[in-house]
């Protein structure tokens, strides 16, 4: 009977261990099933002539929260969808690392971007500042050739030459001079000659105002470089750009931000007088079809999730239409939207101006999880001291509590989120915090958290102790206040969340094996004993 009872006890133990084993397996599944992101990305184009602007678009799955891009030319970015300009020819490897709370993933695409030189030969052209004046006359020549020439050869008509792109040359003799410039790139070369371009006189005369611009038509924001071509060596300038702005520099740069036709005026002055040049409707700034893009300050969280969307579209849209994927919409440029229900939401933005419209869609861009019961926790700025002791309590609870109830252990309480409380009597006090939201409540109790000492009960150090302290150094280390972890599941700092459940499973498996081995009969056991003779 004793053996039978032992066997039944072993059987019950085996069943209990088996059930506990199943419970641990079930509890471990959600821990190990957390998913790190899977990195992927695309671009608007992978090759082109320099400068080559590329829009990178993150298409990673499993909701990354951080991004690190390496563009292969020494430049990097932490934006989710950056734009990068390649300014040197070459083939570049692009690497993206994405991270969330469950891990990270890296995708590297070798020789992904190819930036090339234009194969077209240059179209040579140039202008200058002050091509007419009294000796000594210094003229600044400015290359305006197209197709990115890489070398230049200038002849100034008086025997002088230069290989610079934008040289300055001083004429020291009276005369009229022909200037020639040859521009070269890998596709070929081209030459431009301007006869009788520079006129040098013996005495100063009033300037003859004139100017040009590197370009006169484009889409806003439209930046224009103006170049003074006045003769007779002006010494001061006044520009008006037709949009209410002006400048006093010789060769100003101005940006037009509104569409329209603009009249430009320049007055050139020297010691002999002044002259004014006016070009009606000289600059045409046009609207371009906008290119839609946007960002959000947060892309995942628990409901209700408040998201601030920011329009980052190009080419000056004038109207916006947002669709948030939950039947919500907005026509504000930078809307604030609240997602109240669990789900993954596709965001669509359509932008318009007078030239047309453009839309962009980001599938499953916002990911909202269901609100759960809050988990209470808090911290304090000090946990001990002399009476009266004032303590600042800080709520560190998670899962969005909406109300708080504190008891401070001395009969006082508070319903503030982050209260301040003063203890007037010596003692040790237990703090209790209860937090609540629409899904329930949770309470955290910190026993003996606050210690208040009376001013008349402080211990007095003896001379011997004082001498020992002076000999051995300080004995009181600074107090470290630890905030207890919120009630519920968690893991040790630096320890993977799956490690502790896995260790429990291993221990249970070992116990089961030991019990099975106990039930096996000893080697040589025959089932019954022979009689003693």
Short mmCIF file of C-alpha atoms in Angstrom, two decimals:
data_model
loop_
_atom_site.label_atom_id
_atom_site.label_comp_id
_atom_site.label_asym_id
_atom_site.label_seq_id
_atom_site.Cartn_x
_atom_site.Cartn_y
_atom_site.Cartn_z
CA UNK A 1 0.00 0.00 0.00
CA UNK A 2 2.86 2.37 0.73
CA UNK A 3 4.26 1.77 -2.75
CA UNK A 4 0.79 2.36 -4.24
CA UNK A 5 0.39 5.65 -2.39
CA UNK A 6 3.83 6.69 -3.55
CA UNK A 7 2.94 5.94 -7.15
CA UNK A 8 -0.31 7.91 -6.91
CA UNK A 9 1.57 10.84 -5.38
CA UNK A 10 4.09 10.72 -8.19
CA UNK A 11 1.26 10.66 -10.73
CA UNK A 12 -0.41 13.69 -9.18
CA UNK A 13 2.94 15.50 -9.12
CA UNK A 14 3.50 14.64 -12.77
CA UNK A 15 0.08 16.01 -13.75
CA UNK A 16 0.65 19.20 -11.76
CA UNK A 17 4.04 19.72 -13.39
CA UNK A 18 2.57 19.05 -16.83
CA UNK A 19 -0.21 21.62 -16.26
CA UNK A 20 2.30 24.17 -14.96
CA UNK A 21 4.46 23.46 -18.00
CA UNK A 22 1.51 24.23 -20.31
CA UNK A 23 0.76 27.45 -18.39
CA UNK A 24 4.36 28.62 -18.77
CA UNK A 25 4.36 27.81 -22.51
CA UNK A 26 1.14 29.77 -23.00
CA UNK A 27 2.52 32.69 -20.99
CA UNK A 28 5.75 32.71 -22.99
CA UNK A 29 4.10 32.79 -26.43
CA UNK A 30 3.10 36.48 -26.38
CA UNK A 31 6.53 37.39 -24.97
CA UNK A 32 8.51 35.72 -27.74
CA UNK A 33 6.01 36.65 -30.46
CA UNK A 34 6.85 40.38 -30.28
CA UNK A 35 8.10 41.41 -33.70
CA UNK A 36 11.04 43.58 -34.62
CA UNK A 37 10.63 45.70 -37.77
CA UNK A 38 11.49 44.38 -41.23
CA UNK A 39 13.48 47.08 -43.05
CA UNK A 40 12.60 48.05 -46.61
CA UNK A 41 12.52 51.24 -48.68
CA UNK A 42 12.00 52.63 -52.14
CA UNK A 43 13.00 55.80 -54.03
CA UNK A 44 11.56 58.03 -56.74
CA UNK A 45 14.53 57.31 -59.03
CA UNK A 46 17.88 55.50 -58.79
CA UNK A 47 19.96 57.29 -61.43
CA UNK A 48 20.44 60.65 -63.10
CA UNK A 49 22.81 63.53 -63.77
CA UNK A 50 24.29 65.53 -60.91
CA UNK A 51 23.07 67.24 -58.87
CA UNK A 52 20.73 64.26 -58.35
CA UNK A 53 17.94 64.77 -55.77
CA UNK A 54 16.47 61.47 -54.50
CA UNK A 55 13.36 61.05 -52.32
CA UNK A 56 13.77 58.02 -50.02
CA UNK A 57 10.55 56.42 -48.74
CA UNK A 58 10.50 54.00 -45.81
CA UNK A 59 8.28 50.95 -46.51
CA UNK A 60 9.34 48.90 -43.48
CA UNK A 61 6.78 46.72 -41.69
CA UNK A 62 5.95 46.24 -37.99
CA UNK A 63 5.86 49.96 -37.17
CA UNK A 64 9.44 51.21 -36.70
CA UNK A 65 9.82 54.20 -34.40
CA UNK A 66 13.39 55.20 -35.31
CA UNK A 67 15.27 55.40 -38.61
CA UNK A 68 18.92 55.77 -39.57
CA UNK A 69 19.84 56.27 -43.23
CA UNK A 70 23.35 56.16 -44.69
CA UNK A 71 23.41 57.48 -48.27
CA UNK A 72 26.87 56.19 -49.20
CA UNK A 73 28.48 59.59 -49.68
CA UNK A 74 29.24 60.31 -46.04
CA UNK A 75 25.85 61.88 -45.33
CA UNK A 76 23.16 60.35 -43.08
CA UNK A 77 19.65 61.15 -41.82
CA UNK A 78 17.28 60.13 -39.02
CA UNK A 79 14.09 61.20 -40.84
CA UNK A 80 11.61 58.53 -41.90
CA UNK A 81 11.39 59.75 -45.52
CA UNK A 82 14.40 61.98 -46.26
CA UNK A 83 15.37 63.74 -49.49
CA UNK A 84 19.08 63.73 -50.36
CA UNK A 85 21.04 65.41 -53.18
CA UNK A 86 24.10 63.66 -54.66
CA UNK A 87 26.54 66.29 -55.94
CA UNK A 88 29.39 64.05 -57.12
CA UNK A 89 29.41 61.39 -59.79
CA UNK A 90 29.58 57.81 -58.58
CA UNK A 91 27.64 54.72 -57.52
CA UNK A 92 26.37 54.72 -53.95
CA UNK A 93 25.26 52.04 -51.49
CA UNK A 94 22.25 53.01 -49.37
CA UNK A 95 21.64 51.50 -45.92
CA UNK A 96 18.54 51.83 -43.72
CA UNK A 97 18.32 50.67 -40.10
CA UNK A 98 14.85 50.70 -38.50
CA UNK A 99 14.12 50.14 -34.82
CA UNK A 100 11.16 49.64 -32.52
CA UNK A 101 10.75 48.41 -28.94
CA UNK A 102 11.24 44.77 -30.02
CA UNK A 103 14.47 45.17 -31.96
CA UNK A 104 15.98 46.50 -35.17
CA UNK A 105 16.68 45.46 -38.74
CA UNK A 106 19.06 46.73 -41.42
CA UNK A 107 18.69 46.69 -45.20
CA UNK A 108 21.67 47.61 -47.39
CA UNK A 109 21.36 48.00 -51.17
CA UNK A 110 24.71 47.97 -52.89
CA UNK A 111 25.35 50.27 -55.88
CA UNK A 112 21.74 51.46 -55.57
CA UNK A 113 22.12 55.11 -56.66
CA UNK A 114 24.09 56.11 -59.77
CA UNK A 115 24.95 59.80 -60.25
CA UNK A 116 26.45 60.72 -63.63
CA UNK A 117 27.82 63.70 -65.47
CA UNK A 118 25.76 65.19 -68.27
CA UNK A 119 26.99 63.95 -71.66
CA UNK A 120 26.03 67.18 -73.40
CA UNK A 121 28.78 69.60 -74.36
CA UNK A 122 28.61 73.10 -72.84
CA UNK A 123 26.81 76.07 -74.35
CA UNK A 124 29.33 78.87 -73.70
CA UNK A 125 28.16 82.28 -72.49
CA UNK A 126 29.26 84.97 -70.06
CA UNK A 127 28.46 88.40 -68.75
CA UNK A 128 30.41 90.96 -66.73
CA UNK A 129 30.24 93.90 -64.39
CA UNK A 130 31.47 97.36 -65.53
CA UNK A 131 32.67 96.67 -69.09
CA UNK A 132 33.04 100.43 -69.75
CA UNK A 133 34.98 102.97 -67.68
CA UNK A 134 38.10 105.01 -67.10
CA UNK A 135 41.56 103.54 -66.60
CA UNK A 136 42.45 101.58 -64.55
CA UNK A 137 39.25 99.60 -65.26
CA UNK A 138 38.66 96.35 -63.36
CA UNK A 139 36.05 94.08 -64.94
CA UNK A 140 34.51 91.04 -63.21
CA UNK A 141 33.65 88.36 -65.79
CA UNK A 142 30.95 85.82 -64.86
CA UNK A 143 30.51 82.45 -66.58
CA UNK A 144 26.84 81.74 -67.44
CA UNK A 145 27.46 78.61 -69.54
CA UNK A 146 25.10 75.64 -69.29
CA UNK A 147 25.71 71.84 -69.06
CA UNK A 148 28.20 72.13 -66.19
CA UNK A 149 31.56 72.96 -67.78
CA UNK A 150 34.57 71.83 -65.78
CA UNK A 151 37.29 74.07 -67.28
CA UNK A 152 37.50 77.55 -68.78
CA UNK A 153 39.92 79.50 -70.96
CA UNK A 154 39.59 83.31 -71.13
CA UNK A 155 41.29 85.82 -73.43
CA UNK A 156 40.72 89.47 -72.44
CA UNK A 157 41.89 91.16 -75.69
CA UNK A 158 44.89 92.90 -74.18
CA UNK A 159 47.13 89.86 -73.94
CA UNK A 160 45.75 88.79 -70.57
CA UNK A 161 44.29 85.28 -69.99
CA UNK A 162 42.76 83.23 -67.17
CA UNK A 163 41.62 79.65 -66.42
CA UNK A 164 39.26 80.63 -63.60
CA UNK A 165 35.51 80.26 -63.91
CA UNK A 166 34.73 83.87 -62.93
CA UNK A 167 37.93 85.91 -63.27
CA UNK A 168 38.56 89.61 -62.65
CA UNK A 169 40.82 91.53 -65.02
CA UNK A 170 42.21 95.08 -64.89
CA UNK A 171 42.70 97.08 -68.10
CA UNK A 172 45.45 99.72 -67.78
CA UNK A 173 45.36 101.25 -71.29
CA UNK A 174 42.71 103.15 -73.19
CA UNK A 175 41.03 101.12 -75.93
CA UNK A 176 38.29 98.74 -77.02
CA UNK A 177 38.81 95.04 -76.31
CA UNK A 178 37.32 91.78 -77.63
CA UNK A 179 36.82 89.02 -75.00
CA UNK A 180 36.75 85.27 -75.75
CA UNK A 181 35.84 82.39 -73.43
CA UNK A 182 36.00 78.62 -74.09
CA UNK A 183 34.06 76.27 -71.78
CA UNK A 184 34.80 72.51 -71.66
CA UNK A 185 33.32 69.38 -70.06
CA UNK A 186 33.51 65.63 -70.71
CA UNK A 187 31.07 66.02 -73.63
CA UNK A 188 33.11 68.59 -75.53
CA UNK A 189 33.81 72.33 -75.63
CA UNK A 190 32.30 75.57 -76.93
CA UNK A 191 33.61 79.09 -77.48
CA UNK A 192 31.90 82.48 -77.31
CA UNK A 193 33.50 85.74 -78.56
CA UNK A 194 32.18 89.24 -77.83
CA UNK A 195 33.71 91.87 -80.12
CA UNK A 196 34.51 95.34 -78.72
CA UNK A 197 33.08 94.15 -75.39
CA UNK A 198 35.24 96.28 -73.06
CA UNK A 199 35.75 100.03 -73.61
CA UNK A 200 38.36 101.85 -71.55
CA UNK A 201 38.51 105.68 -71.54
CA UNK A 202 41.07 108.08 -70.07
CA UNK A 203 38.72 110.03 -67.76
CA UNK A 204 35.76 109.09 -65.57
CA UNK A 205 32.22 109.73 -66.81
CA UNK A 206 28.76 109.05 -65.35
CA UNK A 207 27.69 105.37 -65.46
CA UNK A 208 25.35 103.93 -68.06
CA UNK A 209 23.10 101.58 -66.04
CA UNK A 210 22.27 98.10 -67.33
CA UNK A 211 21.83 94.64 -65.84
CA UNK A 212 20.96 91.04 -66.61
CA UNK A 213 19.86 87.95 -64.65
CA UNK A 214 20.91 84.30 -64.68
CA UNK A 215 17.28 83.30 -65.29
CA UNK A 216 14.05 85.25 -65.68
CA UNK A 217 11.25 82.65 -65.39
CA UNK A 218 10.57 79.78 -63.00
CA UNK A 219 8.29 78.30 -60.36
CA UNK A 220 8.00 79.67 -56.86
CA UNK A 221 9.91 79.87 -54.66
CA UNK A 222 11.98 81.33 -57.52
CA UNK A 223 15.54 82.52 -56.80
CA UNK A 224 17.20 84.91 -59.25
CA UNK A 225 20.81 86.12 -59.41
CA UNK A 226 20.98 89.71 -60.78
CA UNK A 227 24.20 90.94 -62.41
CA UNK A 228 25.20 94.57 -62.87
CA UNK A 229 26.47 95.20 -66.44
CA UNK A 230 26.67 98.99 -66.15
CA UNK A 231 29.52 100.83 -67.85
CA UNK A 232 31.76 103.64 -66.60
CA UNK A 233 32.58 102.10 -63.20
CA UNK A 234 29.62 102.77 -60.88
CA UNK A 235 30.46 102.74 -57.20
CA UNK A 236 26.99 102.28 -55.68
CA UNK A 237 23.76 100.56 -56.68
CA UNK A 238 20.07 100.57 -55.75
CA UNK A 239 17.86 97.68 -56.87
CA UNK A 240 14.07 97.34 -56.60
CA UNK A 241 12.69 93.89 -57.44
CA UNK A 242 9.02 94.74 -58.03
CA UNK A 243 7.66 92.82 -55.02
CA UNK A 244 8.39 95.45 -52.38
CA UNK A 245 11.98 94.38 -51.71
CA UNK A 246 15.23 96.18 -52.59
CA UNK A 247 19.03 95.74 -52.33
CA UNK A 248 22.20 97.87 -52.32
CA UNK A 249 24.76 95.26 -53.39
CA UNK A 250 26.25 95.18 -56.90
CA UNK A 251 25.07 91.65 -57.79
CA UNK A 252 22.20 90.69 -55.49
CA UNK A 253 20.26 87.42 -55.21
CA UNK A 254 16.51 87.61 -54.62
CA UNK A 255 13.78 84.99 -54.09
CA UNK A 256 10.22 85.53 -55.34
CA UNK A 257 7.65 83.72 -53.19
CA UNK A 258 4.44 84.80 -54.94
CA UNK A 259 3.42 84.12 -58.53
CA UNK A 260 3.38 87.12 -60.88
CA UNK A 261 5.28 89.31 -63.36
CA UNK A 262 7.77 91.72 -61.77
CA UNK A 263 9.42 94.91 -63.06
CA UNK A 264 13.04 95.32 -61.94
CA UNK A 265 14.84 98.68 -61.63
CA UNK A 266 18.52 99.39 -60.93
CA UNK A 267 20.18 102.81 -60.39
CA UNK A 268 24.00 102.93 -60.75
CA UNK A 269 26.02 105.88 -59.38
CA UNK A 270 29.60 107.14 -59.37
CA UNK A 271 31.33 110.47 -58.67
CA UNK A 272 30.23 111.86 -62.05
CA UNK A 273 26.50 111.11 -61.72
CA UNK A 274 23.94 108.31 -61.89
CA UNK A 275 21.81 106.36 -64.36
CA UNK A 276 18.72 104.14 -64.03
CA UNK A 277 17.75 101.01 -65.99
CA UNK A 278 14.21 99.57 -65.84
CA UNK A 279 13.05 96.22 -67.27
CA UNK A 280 9.21 95.96 -67.26
CA UNK A 281 7.77 92.51 -66.44
CA UNK A 282 11.33 91.20 -66.41
CA UNK A 283 10.77 88.34 -63.94
CA UNK A 284 7.97 85.79 -64.29
CA UNK A 285 7.33 83.63 -61.20
CA UNK A 286 4.83 80.84 -61.74
CA UNK A 287 3.05 78.31 -59.62
CA UNK A 288 3.98 74.63 -60.06
CA UNK A 289 1.83 71.56 -59.41
CA UNK A 290 2.34 70.74 -55.73
CA UNK A 291 3.95 67.48 -54.59
CA UNK A 292 2.16 66.07 -51.54
CA UNK A 293 4.06 64.83 -48.50
CA UNK A 294 3.52 64.85 -44.74
CA UNK A 295 4.78 63.66 -41.37
CA UNK A 296 3.21 62.88 -37.99
CA UNK A 297 4.60 63.44 -34.50
CA UNK A 298 3.57 59.92 -33.42
CA UNK A 299 2.55 56.88 -35.47
CA UNK A 300 1.59 54.32 -32.81
CA UNK A 301 0.08 54.18 -29.32
CA UNK A 302 -3.02 53.28 -27.33
CA UNK A 303 -6.47 54.69 -27.92
CA UNK A 304 -7.39 57.49 -27.73
CA UNK A 305 -4.28 58.41 -29.76
CA UNK A 306 -3.79 62.13 -30.51
CA UNK A 307 -1.71 62.70 -33.66
CA UNK A 308 -0.38 66.01 -34.99
CA UNK A 309 -0.03 65.87 -38.79
CA UNK A 310 2.34 68.30 -40.53
CA UNK A 311 2.17 69.12 -44.23
CA UNK A 312 5.62 68.97 -45.87
CA UNK A 313 4.43 69.33 -49.48
CA UNK A 314 6.47 71.22 -52.09
CA UNK A 315 5.49 73.90 -54.62
CA UNK A 316 3.22 76.01 -52.43
CA UNK A 317 -0.14 74.24 -52.20
CA UNK A 318 -3.08 76.47 -51.35
CA UNK A 319 -5.59 73.85 -50.18
CA UNK A 320 -5.36 70.53 -48.34
CA UNK A 321 -7.66 67.52 -48.03
CA UNK A 322 -6.84 64.88 -45.41
CA UNK A 323 -8.43 61.44 -45.00
CA UNK A 324 -7.49 59.66 -41.77
CA UNK A 325 -8.81 56.15 -42.47
CA UNK A 326 -11.41 56.21 -39.67
CA UNK A 327 -14.02 58.24 -41.59
CA UNK A 328 -12.39 61.40 -40.24
CA UNK A 329 -11.16 64.16 -42.54
CA UNK A 330 -9.81 67.73 -42.46
CA UNK A 331 -9.03 70.66 -44.74
CA UNK A 332 -6.56 72.30 -42.32
CA UNK A 333 -2.92 72.43 -43.44
CA UNK A 334 -1.57 70.88 -40.21
CA UNK A 335 -4.49 69.10 -38.52
CA UNK A 336 -4.69 67.46 -35.10
CA UNK A 337 -6.69 64.21 -35.14
CA UNK A 338 -7.77 61.76 -32.42
CA UNK A 339 -7.99 58.03 -33.21
CA UNK A 340 -10.47 56.53 -30.75
CA UNK A 341 -10.53 52.89 -31.87
CA UNK A 342 -7.99 50.11 -32.21
CA UNK A 343 -6.70 49.53 -35.74
CA UNK A 344 -4.20 50.36 -38.48
CA UNK A 345 -5.08 53.46 -40.48
CA UNK A 346 -4.10 54.57 -44.00
CA UNK A 347 -3.56 58.32 -44.30
CA UNK A 348 -4.21 60.14 -47.58
CA UNK A 349 -3.28 63.78 -48.29
CA UNK A 350 -4.34 65.66 -51.43
CA UNK A 351 -2.89 69.12 -52.06
CA UNK A 352 -3.90 71.67 -54.70
CA UNK A 353 -2.94 75.02 -56.13
CA UNK A 354 -3.84 76.89 -59.31
CA UNK A 355 -1.62 74.60 -61.41
CA UNK A 356 -3.15 71.28 -60.32
CA UNK A 357 -3.28 68.71 -57.53
CA UNK A 358 -1.31 65.77 -56.17
CA UNK A 359 -2.02 63.02 -53.63
CA UNK A 360 0.06 60.75 -51.43
CA UNK A 361 -1.08 57.71 -49.44
CA UNK A 362 0.71 55.96 -46.57
CA UNK A 363 -0.87 52.55 -45.83
CA UNK A 364 -1.12 51.51 -42.18
CA UNK A 365 0.77 54.65 -41.17
CA UNK A 366 -1.05 55.06 -37.83
CA UNK A 367 -1.33 52.00 -35.58
CA UNK A 368 -3.61 52.21 -32.54
CA UNK A 369 -3.87 49.52 -29.85
CA UNK A 370 -6.74 49.12 -27.41
CA UNK A 371 -6.63 51.01 -24.14
CA UNK A 372 -5.96 48.71 -21.16
CA UNK A 373 -6.18 49.04 -17.41
CA UNK A 374 -3.50 51.44 -16.11
CA UNK A 375 -0.51 50.17 -14.15
CA UNK A 376 0.27 52.37 -11.15
CA UNK A 377 3.76 53.60 -10.24
CA UNK A 378 5.38 56.80 -9.00
CA UNK A 379 8.65 58.40 -7.99
CA UNK A 380 9.66 60.95 -5.33
CA UNK A 381 12.30 63.67 -5.29
CA UNK A 382 13.35 62.74 -1.73
CA UNK A 383 12.52 59.84 0.55
CA UNK A 384 14.00 60.97 3.90
CA UNK A 385 14.89 64.10 5.83
CA UNK A 386 14.22 66.26 8.84
CA UNK A 387 10.77 67.48 9.80
CA UNK A 388 9.06 69.36 8.24
CA UNK A 389 9.81 67.35 5.06
CA UNK A 390 8.26 68.44 1.75
CA UNK A 391 8.07 65.70 -0.89
CA UNK A 392 7.22 66.06 -4.59
CA UNK A 393 5.39 62.98 -5.89
CA UNK A 394 5.50 62.23 -9.64
CA UNK A 395 3.07 59.85 -11.29
CA UNK A 396 4.88 57.41 -13.62
CA UNK A 397 1.91 55.14 -14.29
CA UNK A 398 1.39 53.75 -17.77
CA UNK A 399 -1.65 53.11 -19.99
CA UNK A 400 -3.13 56.60 -19.72
CA UNK A 401 -4.82 56.93 -16.34
CA UNK A 402 -7.39 59.71 -16.14
CA UNK A 403 -7.73 60.01 -12.35
CA UNK A 404 -5.43 59.59 -9.36
CA UNK A 405 -5.96 58.98 -5.65
CA UNK A 406 -3.02 59.32 -3.24
CA UNK A 407 -2.81 58.54 0.50
CA UNK A 408 0.36 59.76 2.18
CA UNK A 409 0.32 57.62 5.34
CA UNK A 410 -0.31 60.48 7.74
CA UNK A 411 -4.06 60.76 7.20
CA UNK A 412 -3.74 63.12 4.22
CA UNK A 413 -4.70 62.41 0.62
CA UNK A 414 -4.80 64.07 -2.83
CA UNK A 415 -6.43 63.59 -6.23
CA UNK A 416 -3.81 65.54 -8.19
CA UNK A 417 -1.62 63.74 -10.70
CA UNK A 418 1.67 65.05 -9.27
CA UNK A 419 1.01 66.32 -5.73
CA UNK A 420 3.34 68.02 -3.25
CA UNK A 421 2.95 67.00 0.41
CA UNK A 422 4.65 68.16 3.63
CA UNK A 423 5.22 65.83 6.62
CA UNK A 424 5.32 67.61 9.99
CA UNK A 425 5.93 64.64 12.31
CA UNK A 426 8.74 62.14 12.59
CA UNK A 427 7.93 58.64 11.41
CA UNK A 428 7.93 56.17 8.54
CA UNK A 429 5.08 56.53 6.06
CA UNK A 430 3.54 54.15 3.52
CA UNK A 431 2.36 55.69 0.25
CA UNK A 432 -0.60 54.32 -1.73
CA UNK A 433 -1.47 55.41 -5.29
CA UNK A 434 -4.60 54.27 -7.14
CA UNK A 435 -4.94 55.17 -10.82
CA UNK A 436 -8.04 54.75 -12.96
CA UNK A 437 -9.14 54.97 -16.58
CA UNK A 438 -12.18 53.76 -18.51
CA UNK A 439 -10.86 50.18 -18.49
CA UNK A 440 -10.33 49.83 -14.73
CA UNK A 441 -7.96 50.78 -11.95
CA UNK A 442 -4.72 49.66 -10.30
CA UNK A 443 -3.16 50.33 -6.91
CA UNK A 444 0.49 50.52 -5.98
CA UNK A 445 1.60 50.51 -2.32
CA UNK A 446 5.11 51.51 -1.30
CA UNK A 447 5.64 50.51 2.34
CA UNK A 448 7.90 52.72 4.44
CA UNK A 449 8.69 54.87 1.43
CA UNK A 450 9.07 58.14 3.35
CA UNK A 451 11.16 58.48 6.52
CA UNK A 452 10.91 61.71 8.53
CA UNK A 453 13.37 62.34 11.38
CA UNK A 454 12.77 64.62 14.32
CA UNK A 455 15.24 67.41 14.90
CA UNK A 456 15.81 66.32 18.56
CA UNK A 457 16.46 62.63 17.84
CA UNK A 458 19.48 62.85 15.61
CA UNK A 459 22.34 60.50 16.72
CA UNK A 460 25.53 62.20 17.97
CA UNK A 461 28.80 60.83 16.66
CA UNK A 462 31.40 59.88 19.33
CA UNK A 463 35.01 61.05 19.07
CA UNK A 464 36.10 57.48 18.26
CA UNK A 465 33.65 57.22 15.41
CA UNK A 466 34.69 60.67 14.21
CA UNK A 467 38.32 59.59 14.21
CA UNK A 468 37.46 56.38 12.33
CA UNK A 469 35.54 58.31 9.70
CA UNK A 470 38.42 60.73 9.28
CA UNK A 471 40.78 57.76 8.88
CA UNK A 472 38.69 55.59 6.56
CA UNK A 473 36.87 58.22 4.52
CA UNK A 474 33.14 58.88 4.15
CA UNK A 475 30.84 56.04 5.19
CA UNK A 476 27.50 57.45 4.14
CA UNK A 477 26.94 56.89 0.42
CA UNK A 478 24.40 59.16 -1.28
CA UNK A 479 20.91 57.77 -1.00
CA UNK A 480 19.51 56.32 -4.22
CA UNK A 481 15.75 56.46 -4.54
CA UNK A 482 14.44 53.57 -6.61
CA UNK A 483 11.00 53.75 -8.13
CA UNK A 484 9.23 50.40 -7.70
CA UNK A 485 8.20 48.87 -10.99
CA UNK A 486 4.52 49.17 -11.90
CA UNK A 487 2.38 46.23 -10.86
CA UNK A 488 1.98 43.64 -13.59
CA UNK A 489 4.48 41.92 -15.85
CA UNK A 490 8.01 43.19 -16.37
CA UNK A 491 11.62 42.13 -16.66
CA UNK A 492 14.92 42.80 -14.91
CA UNK A 493 16.96 45.69 -16.29
CA UNK A 494 19.15 44.43 -19.09
CA UNK A 495 17.48 40.97 -19.10
CA UNK A 496 15.48 39.83 -22.16
CA UNK A 497 11.78 39.53 -21.34
CA UNK A 498 11.69 35.87 -22.45
CA UNK A 499 14.61 34.69 -20.30
CA UNK A 500 12.86 34.20 -16.94
CA UNK A 501 9.88 32.19 -18.37
CA UNK A 502 12.36 30.07 -20.36
CA UNK A 503 14.33 29.27 -17.19
CA UNK A 504 11.12 28.20 -15.44
CA UNK A 505 10.31 25.85 -18.34
CA UNK A 506 13.78 24.28 -18.16
CA UNK A 507 13.44 23.71 -14.38
CA UNK A 508 10.01 22.08 -14.80
CA UNK A 509 11.32 19.82 -17.59
CA UNK A 510 14.17 18.66 -15.33
CA UNK A 511 11.70 17.86 -12.49
CA UNK A 512 9.54 15.80 -14.87
CA UNK A 513 12.55 13.80 -16.07
CA UNK A 514 13.61 13.10 -12.46
CA UNK A 515 10.12 11.87 -11.54
CA UNK A 516 10.01 9.58 -14.59
CA UNK A 517 13.38 8.13 -13.69
CA UNK A 518 12.12 7.48 -10.14
CA UNK A 519 9.26 5.41 -11.50
CA UNK A 520 11.53 3.09 -13.51
CA UNK A 521 12.35 -0.23 -11.69
CA UNK A 522 15.99 -0.80 -10.73
CA UNK A 523 18.15 -2.74 -13.17
CA UNK A 524 17.83 -6.46 -12.41
CA UNK A 525 14.47 -6.15 -10.65
CA UNK A 526 12.32 -9.27 -11.33
CA UNK A 527 9.00 -8.17 -9.85
CA UNK A 528 9.06 -10.62 -6.86
CA UNK A 529 11.54 -11.94 -4.38
CA UNK A 530 12.50 -15.58 -4.04
CA UNK A 531 11.97 -17.34 -0.78
CA UNK A 532 14.78 -17.63 1.64
CA UNK A 533 15.97 -21.24 1.93
#
